[in-house]
Coordinates of C-alpha atoms in Angstrom, one line a residue:
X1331 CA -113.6 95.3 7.9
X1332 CA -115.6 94.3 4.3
X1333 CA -117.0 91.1 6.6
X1334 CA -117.8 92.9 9.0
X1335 CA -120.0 95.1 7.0
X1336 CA -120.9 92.4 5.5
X1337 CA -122.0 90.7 9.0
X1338 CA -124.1 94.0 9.6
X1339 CA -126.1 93.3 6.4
X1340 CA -125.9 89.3 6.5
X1341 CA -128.0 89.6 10.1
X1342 CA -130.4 91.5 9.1
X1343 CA -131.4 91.8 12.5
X1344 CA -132.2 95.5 12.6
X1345 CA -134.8 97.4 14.4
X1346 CA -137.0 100.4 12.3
X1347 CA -135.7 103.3 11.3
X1348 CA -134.4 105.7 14.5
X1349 CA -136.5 108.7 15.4
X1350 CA -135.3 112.2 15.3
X1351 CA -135.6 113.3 18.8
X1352 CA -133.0 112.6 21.5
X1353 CA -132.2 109.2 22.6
X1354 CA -130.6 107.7 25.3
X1355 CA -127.8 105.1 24.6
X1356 CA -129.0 102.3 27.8
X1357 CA -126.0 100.9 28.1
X1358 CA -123.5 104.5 27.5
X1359 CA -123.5 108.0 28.8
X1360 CA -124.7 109.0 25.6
X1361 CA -127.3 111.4 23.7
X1362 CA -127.7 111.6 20.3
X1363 CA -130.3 112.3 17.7
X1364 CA -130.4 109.4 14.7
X1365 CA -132.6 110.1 11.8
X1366 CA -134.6 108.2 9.5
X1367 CA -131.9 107.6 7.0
X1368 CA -130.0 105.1 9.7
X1369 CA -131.3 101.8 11.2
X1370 CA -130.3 100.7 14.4
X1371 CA -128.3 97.4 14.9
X1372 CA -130.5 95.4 18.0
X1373 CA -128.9 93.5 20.6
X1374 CA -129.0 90.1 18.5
X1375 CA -128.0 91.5 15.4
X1376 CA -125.0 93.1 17.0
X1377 CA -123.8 89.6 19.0
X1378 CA -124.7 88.0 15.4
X1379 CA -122.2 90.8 13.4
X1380 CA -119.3 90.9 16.3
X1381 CA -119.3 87.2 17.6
X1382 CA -116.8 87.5 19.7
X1383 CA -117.5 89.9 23.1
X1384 CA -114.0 91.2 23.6
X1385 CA -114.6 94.7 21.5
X1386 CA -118.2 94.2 20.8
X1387 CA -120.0 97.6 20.4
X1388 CA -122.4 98.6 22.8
X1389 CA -124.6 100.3 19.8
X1390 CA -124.4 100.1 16.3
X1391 CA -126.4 102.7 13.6
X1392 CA -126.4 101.6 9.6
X1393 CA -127.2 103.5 6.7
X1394 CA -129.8 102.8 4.6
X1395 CA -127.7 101.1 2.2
X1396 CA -126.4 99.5 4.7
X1397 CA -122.9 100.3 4.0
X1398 CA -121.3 102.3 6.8
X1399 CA -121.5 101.3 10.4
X1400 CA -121.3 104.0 13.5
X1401 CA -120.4 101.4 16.2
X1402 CA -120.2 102.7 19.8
X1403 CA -118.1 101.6 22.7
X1404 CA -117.5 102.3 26.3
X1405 CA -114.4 100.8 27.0
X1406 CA -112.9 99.7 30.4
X1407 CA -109.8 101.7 30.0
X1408 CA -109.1 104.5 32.1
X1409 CA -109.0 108.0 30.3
X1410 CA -109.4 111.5 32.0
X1411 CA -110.4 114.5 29.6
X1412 CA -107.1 116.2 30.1
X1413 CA -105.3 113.1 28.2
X1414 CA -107.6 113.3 25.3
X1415 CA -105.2 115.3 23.5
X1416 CA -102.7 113.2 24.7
X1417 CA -104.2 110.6 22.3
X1418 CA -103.7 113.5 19.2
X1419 CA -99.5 112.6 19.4
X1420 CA -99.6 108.7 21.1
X1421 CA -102.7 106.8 19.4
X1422 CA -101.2 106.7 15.5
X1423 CA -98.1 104.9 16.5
X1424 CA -101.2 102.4 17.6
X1425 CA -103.0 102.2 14.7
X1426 CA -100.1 101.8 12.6
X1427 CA -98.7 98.8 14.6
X1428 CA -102.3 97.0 14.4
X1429 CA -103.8 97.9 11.2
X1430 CA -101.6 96.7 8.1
X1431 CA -100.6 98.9 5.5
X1432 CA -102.4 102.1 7.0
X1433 CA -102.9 104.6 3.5
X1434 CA -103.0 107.9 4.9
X1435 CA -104.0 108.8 8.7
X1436 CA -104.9 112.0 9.9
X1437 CA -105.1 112.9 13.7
X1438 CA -106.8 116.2 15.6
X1439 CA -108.7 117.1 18.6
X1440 CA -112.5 118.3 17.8
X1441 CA -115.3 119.4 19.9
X1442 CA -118.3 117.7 19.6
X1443 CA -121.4 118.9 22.2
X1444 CA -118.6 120.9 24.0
X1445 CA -116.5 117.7 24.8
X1446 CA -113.3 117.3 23.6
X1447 CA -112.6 114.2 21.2
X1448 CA -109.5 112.6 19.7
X1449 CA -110.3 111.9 15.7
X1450 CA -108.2 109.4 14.3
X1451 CA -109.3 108.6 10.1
X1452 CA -107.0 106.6 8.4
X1453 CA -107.5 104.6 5.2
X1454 CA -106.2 100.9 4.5
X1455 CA -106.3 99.7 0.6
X1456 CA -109.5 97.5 -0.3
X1457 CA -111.3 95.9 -3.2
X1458 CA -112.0 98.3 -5.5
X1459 CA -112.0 100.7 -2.7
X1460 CA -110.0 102.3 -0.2
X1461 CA -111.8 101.5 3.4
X1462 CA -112.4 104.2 5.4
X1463 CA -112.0 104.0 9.2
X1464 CA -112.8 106.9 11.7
X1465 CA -112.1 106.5 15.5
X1466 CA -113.3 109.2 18.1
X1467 CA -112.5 108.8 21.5
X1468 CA -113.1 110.8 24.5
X1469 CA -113.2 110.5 28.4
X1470 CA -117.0 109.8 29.7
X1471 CA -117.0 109.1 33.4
X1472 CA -112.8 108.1 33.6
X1473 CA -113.7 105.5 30.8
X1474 CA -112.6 105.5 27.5
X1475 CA -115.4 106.1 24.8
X1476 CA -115.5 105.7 21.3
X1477 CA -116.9 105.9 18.0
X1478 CA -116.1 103.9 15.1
X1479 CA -117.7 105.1 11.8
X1480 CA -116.1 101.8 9.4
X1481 CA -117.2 101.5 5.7
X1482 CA -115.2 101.9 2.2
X1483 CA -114.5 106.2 0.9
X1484 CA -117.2 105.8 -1.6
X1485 CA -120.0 104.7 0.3
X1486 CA -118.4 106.9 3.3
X1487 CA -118.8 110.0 1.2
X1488 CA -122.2 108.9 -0.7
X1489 CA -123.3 108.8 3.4
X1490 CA -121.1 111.4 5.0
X1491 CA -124.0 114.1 5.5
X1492 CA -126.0 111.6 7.6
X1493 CA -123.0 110.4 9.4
X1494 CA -121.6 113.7 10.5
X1495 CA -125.4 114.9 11.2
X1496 CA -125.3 111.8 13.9
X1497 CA -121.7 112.4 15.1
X1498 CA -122.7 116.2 15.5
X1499 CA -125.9 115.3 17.6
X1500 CA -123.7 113.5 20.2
X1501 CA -123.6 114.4 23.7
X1502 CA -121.6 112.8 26.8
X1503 CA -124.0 112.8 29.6

């Protein structure tokens, strides 16, 4: 996780700040509304910070201090809405199995622009820091979609008004 945050500032490959009106995702059925406090990962700077194409974001927003990443994904897998909450009791045992010595991981269902979405945050231990690792994922047209919000607690909470501002403003088209 640390180099891939490190990737996202090493490319320094980023595009001005983001406008706070509503903007289309091209590639996702997403809406959202950045705000000048975030920068927006281009297309070569998110090949150059996730070389490899298997799980490479479709989007990717920074804060300023470049710190912690909101990486977006529209998946292949199949998920309907009514198995969101499915991923509430079946996605930890996930996690846990992938991620190494997972810290503390907390799972709900929340509503976000009146779609349901399964939040997954878990910590992992880190240098100096406990990482911080969010995972949202909902159903958008029978495909799994999700959000991964990845940087260590401090920076996390130094950010987290920003962050949730952008989480909030997201809508499944």
């Amino acid at each position: 996780m640390k180099n891939v945050l490190f990737s996202l500032t090493a490319a320094a490959v980023l595009s001005g700040a983001a406008l706070a009106a509503p903007v289309k995702l091209p590639t996702i059925p997403v809406t959202l509304e950045p705000n000048a406090r975030l920068l927006t990962l281009n297309d070569a700077g998110i090949a150059k910070a996730f070389p490899s194409s298997a799980g490479r974001p479709d989007a990717v927003f920074l804060t300023e201090d470049r710190k912690v990443s909101v990486a977006f994904e529209w998946r292949e897998g199949k998920l309907a809405p009514s198995q969101v909450q499915d991923l509430v009791a079946q996605f930890p045992a996930v996690i846990r199995a992938q991620i190494p010595n997972v810290k503390t991981l907390k799972a709900s269902v929340l509503q976000i622009g009146g779609t349901p979405w399964a939040q997954f945050v878990f910590t992992t231990p880190g240098q100096g820091d406990d990482l911080r690792r969010e995972l949202l994922m909902t159903s958008a047209e029978g495909r799994i979609l999700v959000i991964t919000i990845a940087g260590n607690q401090k920076d996390y909470s130094r950010n987290e008004a920003v962050i949730r501002n952008l989480v909030n403003s997201v809508r499944v088209d």
